[in-house]
């Protein structure tokens, strides 16, 4: 029978911290859906490994890393008047690191490492509600489901399986995006390795915590807000969440992970080659073009749309390298802009020869993300009276748009 233990992690030197700290979030942090970024990392373990040592090393590394990234030890708070967000960190706050032993011969709740490796570690076999507490894995589709007061910013779960270990991480999306979580995980890994080997801790860049460059120092006038709203079609204000049709039953979903071999990517890129010899598209543009066309085709039998209806693709672009100077690689926060393709008719998206045009439209949407557009979006957020009303402007749920 499997068993669980919850270890409450205090940040290193927590006794010296003030009783309460308020950690400000940036304008871009207010743009994200109120869900958790969920990550799983799978490692092979030798049968002779000492699991107690692994736990102690991970714990010691996490104590240091959460002290370096203090927002992760706090709770998310919302101002009920204007919808603004911040993180409250109290001296006595801890972070949960749950240890889940599922590595006995009789334990079958989780797959073995060998089973995962044989199938290429498919997402369908990495069930979030078994690898992390349900509080962070449930209700992922609708904004507002995680708006309770004192929402923990982060939680961690170490799952020992036969032949390996699955590390589950949940970080609230209002505090960080995926690249930010990756930077935190890299720091945790390096700290843990240094502790295990008895070496000096690696350098930590304090600028990883500086969110000021994704804020606006100016509050725009009403006229300026009209200008910004016209320039920024990817977000809208929604006062009341949409209601589902009467009798609607959510269809079942299953995650799928696709692998694109290099040879197939080269073939795809050739299929997406623009007719203009001066134009260029990336492999990413081509994969997104195939994804948009395929998902659009798949929705048609259920939604039965007008083929002349115009739809859009909205996708994330990392701002870290676009800003000048760039943000640190391990910046913890949301540094993502949403690029939106110029709307296209459904019949044009699903056409057999559509890929070159779609890929080029995706490339053009990315090129519109500039330091100026990033500044404009931060200024727009500063001018919104109730930031809880900010939503992504996409008709993807029971609609024909795609957000990726």
Short mmCIF file of C-alpha atoms in Angstrom, two decimals:
data_model
loop_
_atom_site.label_atom_id
_atom_site.label_comp_id
_atom_site.label_asym_id
_atom_site.label_seq_id
_atom_site.Cartn_x
_atom_site.Cartn_y
_atom_site.Cartn_z
CA UNK A 1 0.00 0.00 0.00
CA UNK A 2 1.26 3.46 -0.87
CA UNK A 3 1.62 6.15 1.78
CA UNK A 4 2.04 9.90 1.94
CA UNK A 5 3.83 12.37 4.16
CA UNK A 6 3.60 16.16 4.03
CA UNK A 7 6.78 18.06 4.87
CA UNK A 8 6.32 21.74 5.59
CA UNK A 9 9.27 23.66 4.20
CA UNK A 10 10.36 26.88 5.88
CA UNK A 11 12.50 29.17 3.69
CA UNK A 12 16.07 29.36 4.91
CA UNK A 13 16.56 32.01 7.65
CA UNK A 14 12.81 32.55 7.87
CA UNK A 15 13.13 33.55 11.54
CA UNK A 16 14.91 36.76 10.46
CA UNK A 17 12.17 37.85 8.07
CA UNK A 18 9.55 40.53 8.91
CA UNK A 19 6.20 39.33 10.23
CA UNK A 20 4.46 40.13 6.94
CA UNK A 21 5.66 41.08 3.46
CA UNK A 22 3.53 42.30 0.55
CA UNK A 23 5.11 41.28 -2.77
CA UNK A 24 3.82 43.29 -5.72
CA UNK A 25 2.95 41.61 -9.00
CA UNK A 26 3.39 43.13 -12.45
CA UNK A 27 0.87 44.24 -15.04
CA UNK A 28 1.56 41.06 -17.03
CA UNK A 29 0.82 38.91 -13.97
CA UNK A 30 -2.73 40.32 -14.05
CA UNK A 31 -3.25 39.02 -17.59
CA UNK A 32 -2.98 35.32 -16.83
CA UNK A 33 -5.89 32.94 -16.08
CA UNK A 34 -6.29 32.10 -12.40
CA UNK A 35 -4.98 28.56 -12.67
CA UNK A 36 -1.76 26.75 -11.80
CA UNK A 37 1.19 26.04 -14.05
CA UNK A 38 1.61 22.27 -13.67
CA UNK A 39 4.92 20.55 -14.39
CA UNK A 40 6.07 16.96 -14.00
CA UNK A 41 9.68 15.81 -14.20
CA UNK A 42 10.48 12.10 -14.45
CA UNK A 43 13.79 10.59 -13.27
CA UNK A 44 15.18 7.06 -13.31
CA UNK A 45 16.36 5.67 -9.96
CA UNK A 46 18.55 2.70 -9.21
CA UNK A 47 16.95 0.07 -6.96
CA UNK A 48 19.68 0.59 -4.35
CA UNK A 49 19.12 4.33 -4.00
CA UNK A 50 18.50 5.78 -0.54
CA UNK A 51 15.14 7.56 -0.80
CA UNK A 52 15.61 9.21 2.59
CA UNK A 53 18.75 10.95 1.32
CA UNK A 54 16.93 12.12 -1.80
CA UNK A 55 14.18 13.63 0.33
CA UNK A 56 16.64 15.39 2.62
CA UNK A 57 18.61 16.82 -0.31
CA UNK A 58 15.45 18.03 -2.10
CA UNK A 59 14.19 19.53 1.15
CA UNK A 60 17.44 21.37 1.86
CA UNK A 61 17.63 22.64 -1.72
CA UNK A 62 14.02 23.82 -1.61
CA UNK A 63 14.56 25.68 1.67
CA UNK A 64 17.28 27.74 -0.01
CA UNK A 65 15.49 28.22 -3.33
CA UNK A 66 12.19 29.35 -1.80
CA UNK A 67 14.17 31.86 0.25
CA UNK A 68 15.68 33.16 -3.00
CA UNK A 69 12.23 33.30 -4.67
CA UNK A 70 10.16 34.52 -1.68
CA UNK A 71 6.84 34.83 -3.55
CA UNK A 72 6.66 31.03 -3.79
CA UNK A 73 6.27 30.81 -0.01
CA UNK A 74 3.34 33.21 0.04
CA UNK A 75 -0.37 33.25 -0.66
CA UNK A 76 -2.12 35.06 -3.51
CA UNK A 77 -4.37 37.92 -2.44
CA UNK A 78 -6.93 39.97 -4.40
CA UNK A 79 -8.09 43.51 -3.76
CA UNK A 80 -11.88 43.21 -3.93
CA UNK A 81 -12.29 46.84 -5.02
CA UNK A 82 -10.01 46.99 -8.06
CA UNK A 83 -9.09 43.33 -8.68
CA UNK A 84 -5.37 43.96 -8.26
CA UNK A 85 -3.22 41.06 -7.08
CA UNK A 86 -0.31 40.69 -4.72
CA UNK A 87 1.43 37.97 -2.74
CA UNK A 88 1.35 38.05 1.04
CA UNK A 89 4.23 36.29 2.73
CA UNK A 90 4.06 35.81 6.48
CA UNK A 91 7.05 34.84 8.57
CA UNK A 92 5.45 31.53 9.57
CA UNK A 93 4.43 30.57 6.00
CA UNK A 94 5.61 27.20 4.77
CA UNK A 95 5.55 25.41 1.44
CA UNK A 96 4.17 21.88 1.26
CA UNK A 97 6.45 19.17 -0.12
CA UNK A 98 4.37 16.00 -0.21
CA UNK A 99 6.19 12.69 -0.42
CA UNK A 100 4.14 9.95 -2.05
CA UNK A 101 5.53 6.42 -1.91
CA UNK A 102 4.16 4.29 -4.73
CA UNK A 103 7.24 2.16 -5.29
CA UNK A 104 6.22 -1.12 -3.67
CA UNK A 105 5.61 -4.29 -5.67
CA UNK A 106 1.91 -4.10 -4.81
CA UNK A 107 1.56 -0.38 -5.75
CA UNK A 108 -0.21 0.03 -9.09
CA UNK A 109 -1.72 3.53 -8.82
CA UNK A 110 1.18 5.06 -10.76
CA UNK A 111 3.03 3.56 -13.75
CA UNK A 112 6.55 2.24 -13.37
CA UNK A 113 9.49 4.14 -14.84
CA UNK A 114 9.99 1.33 -17.37
CA UNK A 115 6.36 1.62 -18.54
CA UNK A 116 6.71 5.37 -18.98
CA UNK A 117 10.03 5.10 -20.82
CA UNK A 118 8.74 2.38 -23.15
CA UNK A 119 5.91 4.66 -24.31
CA UNK A 120 7.97 7.84 -24.50
CA UNK A 121 6.64 9.41 -21.27
CA UNK A 122 3.19 10.27 -22.69
CA UNK A 123 1.21 13.00 -20.97
CA UNK A 124 -1.81 10.69 -20.74
CA UNK A 125 0.10 8.48 -18.28
CA UNK A 126 1.10 11.43 -16.06
CA UNK A 127 -2.21 12.09 -14.32
CA UNK A 128 -2.01 15.41 -12.51
CA UNK A 129 -4.48 14.63 -9.73
CA UNK A 130 -2.31 11.65 -8.72
CA UNK A 131 0.98 13.54 -8.90
CA UNK A 132 -0.13 16.74 -7.15
CA UNK A 133 -2.85 17.73 -4.67
CA UNK A 134 -6.26 18.09 -6.29
CA UNK A 135 -6.46 21.68 -5.03
CA UNK A 136 -4.02 22.73 -7.76
CA UNK A 137 -5.07 20.31 -10.52
CA UNK A 138 -8.87 20.69 -10.44
CA UNK A 139 -10.97 23.33 -12.22
CA UNK A 140 -8.40 24.23 -14.85
CA UNK A 141 -10.76 25.43 -17.58
CA UNK A 142 -12.52 28.45 -16.16
CA UNK A 143 -11.03 31.65 -14.80
CA UNK A 144 -12.18 32.38 -11.25
CA UNK A 145 -12.19 28.86 -9.87
CA UNK A 146 -9.01 29.51 -7.89
CA UNK A 147 -9.92 32.97 -6.58
CA UNK A 148 -10.29 31.92 -2.95
CA UNK A 149 -8.48 34.06 -0.40
CA UNK A 150 -5.05 32.89 0.76
CA UNK A 151 -4.47 30.70 -2.29
CA UNK A 152 -1.04 29.01 -1.90
CA UNK A 153 1.35 30.15 -4.59
CA UNK A 154 3.18 26.84 -4.89
CA UNK A 155 3.16 23.21 -3.87
CA UNK A 156 5.42 20.26 -4.62
CA UNK A 157 5.02 16.49 -4.60
CA UNK A 158 7.76 13.85 -4.76
CA UNK A 159 6.30 10.61 -6.14
CA UNK A 160 8.48 7.53 -5.78
CA UNK A 161 7.51 4.91 -8.37
CA UNK A 162 9.05 1.57 -9.18
CA UNK A 163 12.30 2.33 -10.97
CA UNK A 164 12.07 6.09 -10.69
CA UNK A 165 10.73 9.34 -9.30
CA UNK A 166 8.14 11.79 -10.62
CA UNK A 167 8.46 15.33 -9.30
CA UNK A 168 5.20 17.29 -9.51
CA UNK A 169 5.23 21.10 -9.30
CA UNK A 170 2.30 23.51 -9.13
CA UNK A 171 2.92 27.29 -9.27
CA UNK A 172 0.06 29.76 -9.57
CA UNK A 173 -0.06 31.31 -13.04
CA UNK A 174 -0.66 34.78 -11.59
CA UNK A 175 2.86 34.60 -10.14
CA UNK A 176 4.83 32.94 -12.94
CA UNK A 177 4.65 31.52 -16.44
CA UNK A 178 6.27 28.31 -17.68
CA UNK A 179 9.74 29.77 -18.45
CA UNK A 180 9.78 31.39 -14.98
CA UNK A 181 9.00 28.05 -13.38
CA UNK A 182 11.77 26.46 -15.44
CA UNK A 183 14.22 29.05 -14.09
CA UNK A 184 13.15 28.29 -10.52
CA UNK A 185 13.53 24.55 -11.12
CA UNK A 186 17.01 25.05 -12.56
CA UNK A 187 18.01 27.04 -9.46
CA UNK A 188 16.53 24.36 -7.17
CA UNK A 189 18.42 21.65 -9.05
CA UNK A 190 21.74 23.51 -8.82
CA UNK A 191 21.24 24.29 -5.13
CA UNK A 192 20.39 20.68 -4.37
CA UNK A 193 23.40 19.40 -6.30
CA UNK A 194 25.70 21.80 -4.42
CA UNK A 195 24.32 20.60 -1.07
CA UNK A 196 24.69 16.94 -2.05
CA UNK A 197 28.28 17.41 -3.25
CA UNK A 198 29.29 19.75 -0.41
CA UNK A 199 30.09 22.62 -2.77
CA UNK A 200 29.42 26.36 -2.59
CA UNK A 201 25.95 27.43 -3.62
CA UNK A 202 25.66 28.77 -7.18
CA UNK A 203 25.22 32.48 -7.79
CA UNK A 204 21.69 33.88 -7.63
CA UNK A 205 20.77 36.94 -9.68
CA UNK A 206 18.53 39.24 -7.61
CA UNK A 207 17.18 40.74 -10.85
CA UNK A 208 15.22 37.48 -11.23
CA UNK A 209 12.76 39.11 -8.80
CA UNK A 210 12.51 42.57 -10.39
CA UNK A 211 9.04 42.89 -11.97
CA UNK A 212 9.25 46.68 -12.48
CA UNK A 213 10.08 46.51 -16.19
CA UNK A 214 6.73 44.87 -16.88
CA UNK A 215 4.81 47.70 -15.22
CA UNK A 216 3.82 51.13 -16.46
CA UNK A 217 4.71 54.23 -14.46
CA UNK A 218 1.93 56.20 -16.16
CA UNK A 219 -1.84 55.97 -15.77
CA UNK A 220 -3.35 56.56 -19.21
CA UNK A 221 -6.11 59.08 -19.88
CA UNK A 222 -9.49 58.00 -21.28
CA UNK A 223 -8.39 59.03 -24.77
CA UNK A 224 -5.16 57.09 -24.44
CA UNK A 225 -7.09 54.02 -23.23
CA UNK A 226 -9.18 54.12 -26.40
CA UNK A 227 -5.99 54.22 -28.47
CA UNK A 228 -4.48 51.31 -26.54
CA UNK A 229 -7.63 49.19 -26.73
CA UNK A 230 -7.66 49.59 -30.52
CA UNK A 231 -4.00 48.53 -30.71
CA UNK A 232 -4.34 45.53 -28.35
CA UNK A 233 -7.07 43.17 -29.58
CA UNK A 234 -5.90 40.16 -27.56
CA UNK A 235 -7.60 41.16 -24.30
CA UNK A 236 -11.11 42.28 -23.37
CA UNK A 237 -13.07 43.13 -20.23
CA UNK A 238 -15.71 40.65 -19.08
CA UNK A 239 -17.91 41.75 -16.19
CA UNK A 240 -19.80 38.46 -15.83
CA UNK A 241 -18.46 35.01 -16.82
CA UNK A 242 -20.35 33.40 -19.70
CA UNK A 243 -23.00 30.83 -18.88
CA UNK A 244 -23.04 27.36 -20.40
CA UNK A 245 -25.95 26.24 -22.57
CA UNK A 246 -28.75 24.50 -20.69
CA UNK A 247 -28.14 20.78 -20.46
CA UNK A 248 -24.54 21.09 -21.60
CA UNK A 249 -22.32 18.16 -20.64
CA UNK A 250 -18.58 18.65 -20.78
CA UNK A 251 -17.07 16.23 -23.33
CA UNK A 252 -14.30 13.97 -22.11
CA UNK A 253 -10.73 15.09 -22.71
CA UNK A 254 -7.47 13.21 -22.84
CA UNK A 255 -3.99 14.77 -23.18
CA UNK A 256 -1.87 13.86 -26.16
CA UNK A 257 1.83 14.49 -26.65
CA UNK A 258 3.22 14.73 -30.17
CA UNK A 259 6.81 14.10 -31.19
CA UNK A 260 8.05 15.76 -34.38
CA UNK A 261 11.14 14.02 -35.81
CA UNK A 262 13.66 16.34 -37.42
CA UNK A 263 13.15 14.80 -40.84
CA UNK A 264 9.38 15.34 -40.68
CA UNK A 265 9.90 18.92 -39.48
CA UNK A 266 12.08 19.61 -42.52
CA UNK A 267 9.38 18.19 -44.79
CA UNK A 268 6.72 20.24 -43.04
CA UNK A 269 8.80 23.39 -43.34
CA UNK A 270 9.11 22.78 -47.08
CA UNK A 271 5.31 22.35 -47.31
CA UNK A 272 4.89 25.70 -45.53
CA UNK A 273 7.41 27.57 -47.65
CA UNK A 274 5.97 30.99 -48.58
CA UNK A 275 5.65 31.87 -52.25
CA UNK A 276 7.52 35.12 -51.61
CA UNK A 277 11.26 34.24 -51.70
CA UNK A 278 12.02 37.06 -49.24
CA UNK A 279 9.62 35.70 -46.61
CA UNK A 280 10.71 33.29 -43.88
CA UNK A 281 8.83 31.03 -41.45
CA UNK A 282 10.17 29.03 -38.52
CA UNK A 283 9.54 25.40 -37.61
CA UNK A 284 7.35 26.69 -34.77
CA UNK A 285 5.21 28.65 -37.24
CA UNK A 286 4.73 25.53 -39.36
CA UNK A 287 3.78 23.29 -36.43
CA UNK A 288 1.31 25.88 -35.17
CA UNK A 289 -0.17 26.13 -38.66
CA UNK A 290 -0.80 22.38 -38.75
CA UNK A 291 -2.24 22.47 -35.24
CA UNK A 292 -4.63 25.33 -36.05
CA UNK A 293 -5.84 23.68 -39.25
CA UNK A 294 -6.30 20.28 -37.58
CA UNK A 295 -8.18 21.58 -34.51
CA UNK A 296 -10.39 23.76 -36.70
CA UNK A 297 -11.33 20.76 -38.84
CA UNK A 298 -12.00 18.68 -35.72
CA UNK A 299 -14.43 21.23 -34.26
CA UNK A 300 -16.60 21.57 -37.36
CA UNK A 301 -18.78 18.42 -36.88
CA UNK A 302 -19.73 19.45 -33.33
CA UNK A 303 -20.11 23.22 -33.73
CA UNK A 304 -21.34 23.35 -37.36
CA UNK A 305 -20.05 26.89 -38.02
CA UNK A 306 -20.54 29.14 -41.03
CA UNK A 307 -17.51 28.44 -43.24
CA UNK A 308 -17.17 32.15 -44.02
CA UNK A 309 -16.92 33.03 -40.32
CA UNK A 310 -13.55 34.57 -39.44
CA UNK A 311 -11.61 33.00 -36.58
CA UNK A 312 -8.28 33.71 -34.94
CA UNK A 313 -5.32 31.97 -33.40
CA UNK A 314 -3.88 33.44 -30.19
CA UNK A 315 -0.54 32.10 -29.00
CA UNK A 316 2.08 32.95 -26.40
CA UNK A 317 5.35 34.75 -27.15
CA UNK A 318 8.13 34.97 -24.56
CA UNK A 319 9.01 38.63 -23.86
CA UNK A 320 12.27 37.88 -22.07
CA UNK A 321 14.51 38.25 -25.14
CA UNK A 322 12.36 40.88 -26.85
CA UNK A 323 12.88 43.51 -24.17
CA UNK A 324 16.04 45.58 -24.48
CA UNK A 325 18.00 44.78 -22.45
CA UNK A 326 16.58 41.27 -22.07
CA UNK A 327 15.14 40.01 -18.81
CA UNK A 328 17.23 37.43 -16.90
CA UNK A 329 16.70 33.85 -18.08
CA UNK A 330 15.44 32.93 -14.61
CA UNK A 331 13.08 35.86 -14.15
CA UNK A 332 10.19 34.60 -11.99
CA UNK A 333 6.99 36.14 -13.25
CA UNK A 334 4.81 36.35 -16.31
CA UNK A 335 6.74 37.74 -19.25
CA UNK A 336 4.44 36.56 -22.02
CA UNK A 337 2.65 38.50 -24.71
CA UNK A 338 -0.22 36.98 -26.66
CA UNK A 339 0.24 37.25 -30.40
CA UNK A 340 -2.96 37.14 -32.44
CA UNK A 341 -3.12 36.14 -36.08
CA UNK A 342 -5.16 38.40 -38.33
CA UNK A 343 -8.58 36.65 -38.44
CA UNK A 344 -9.10 34.24 -41.33
CA UNK A 345 -12.24 32.58 -42.72
CA UNK A 346 -12.73 28.98 -41.56
CA UNK A 347 -12.80 27.79 -45.18
CA UNK A 348 -9.36 29.35 -45.72
CA UNK A 349 -7.89 27.83 -42.54
CA UNK A 350 -8.95 24.27 -43.43
CA UNK A 351 -8.05 24.42 -47.11
CA UNK A 352 -5.57 21.79 -48.34
CA UNK A 353 -3.13 24.44 -49.58
CA UNK A 354 -3.53 26.73 -46.54
CA UNK A 355 -0.31 25.95 -44.66
CA UNK A 356 2.03 28.52 -46.29
CA UNK A 357 -0.43 31.37 -45.73
CA UNK A 358 -1.17 30.32 -42.15
CA UNK A 359 2.50 29.90 -41.24
CA UNK A 360 3.31 33.33 -42.67
CA UNK A 361 0.39 34.90 -40.77
CA UNK A 362 1.73 33.35 -37.56
CA UNK A 363 5.22 34.73 -38.24
CA UNK A 364 3.74 38.20 -38.81
CA UNK A 365 1.80 38.02 -35.54
CA UNK A 366 5.05 37.29 -33.68
CA UNK A 367 6.84 40.18 -35.40
CA UNK A 368 4.21 42.55 -33.99
CA UNK A 369 5.44 41.81 -30.44
CA UNK A 370 8.01 44.54 -29.79
CA UNK A 371 9.36 46.45 -26.77
CA UNK A 372 6.78 49.15 -27.61
CA UNK A 373 3.85 46.70 -27.70
CA UNK A 374 4.98 45.28 -24.35
CA UNK A 375 5.05 48.80 -22.87
CA UNK A 376 1.63 49.57 -24.38
CA UNK A 377 0.08 46.47 -22.81
CA UNK A 378 1.49 47.31 -19.37
CA UNK A 379 0.07 50.83 -19.73
CA UNK A 380 -3.34 49.42 -20.73
CA UNK A 381 -3.43 47.23 -17.61
CA UNK A 382 -2.56 50.25 -15.47
CA UNK A 383 -5.62 52.03 -16.86
CA UNK A 384 -8.12 49.24 -16.13
CA UNK A 385 -10.24 50.12 -13.10
CA UNK A 386 -11.15 46.52 -12.22
CA UNK A 387 -8.35 44.18 -13.22
CA UNK A 388 -10.35 41.07 -12.33
CA UNK A 389 -12.39 41.73 -15.51
CA UNK A 390 -9.39 41.25 -17.82
CA UNK A 391 -9.84 38.20 -20.04
CA UNK A 392 -8.13 36.83 -23.13
CA UNK A 393 -10.13 37.86 -26.20
CA UNK A 394 -10.63 34.43 -27.71
CA UNK A 395 -13.74 32.38 -28.45
CA UNK A 396 -12.10 29.00 -27.93
CA UNK A 397 -14.40 27.21 -25.47
CA UNK A 398 -17.38 26.06 -27.55
CA UNK A 399 -16.05 28.41 -30.21
CA UNK A 400 -13.87 28.10 -33.29
CA UNK A 401 -10.88 30.17 -32.13
CA UNK A 402 -7.74 28.52 -30.83
CA UNK A 403 -5.59 29.63 -27.88
CA UNK A 404 -2.23 27.88 -27.71
#
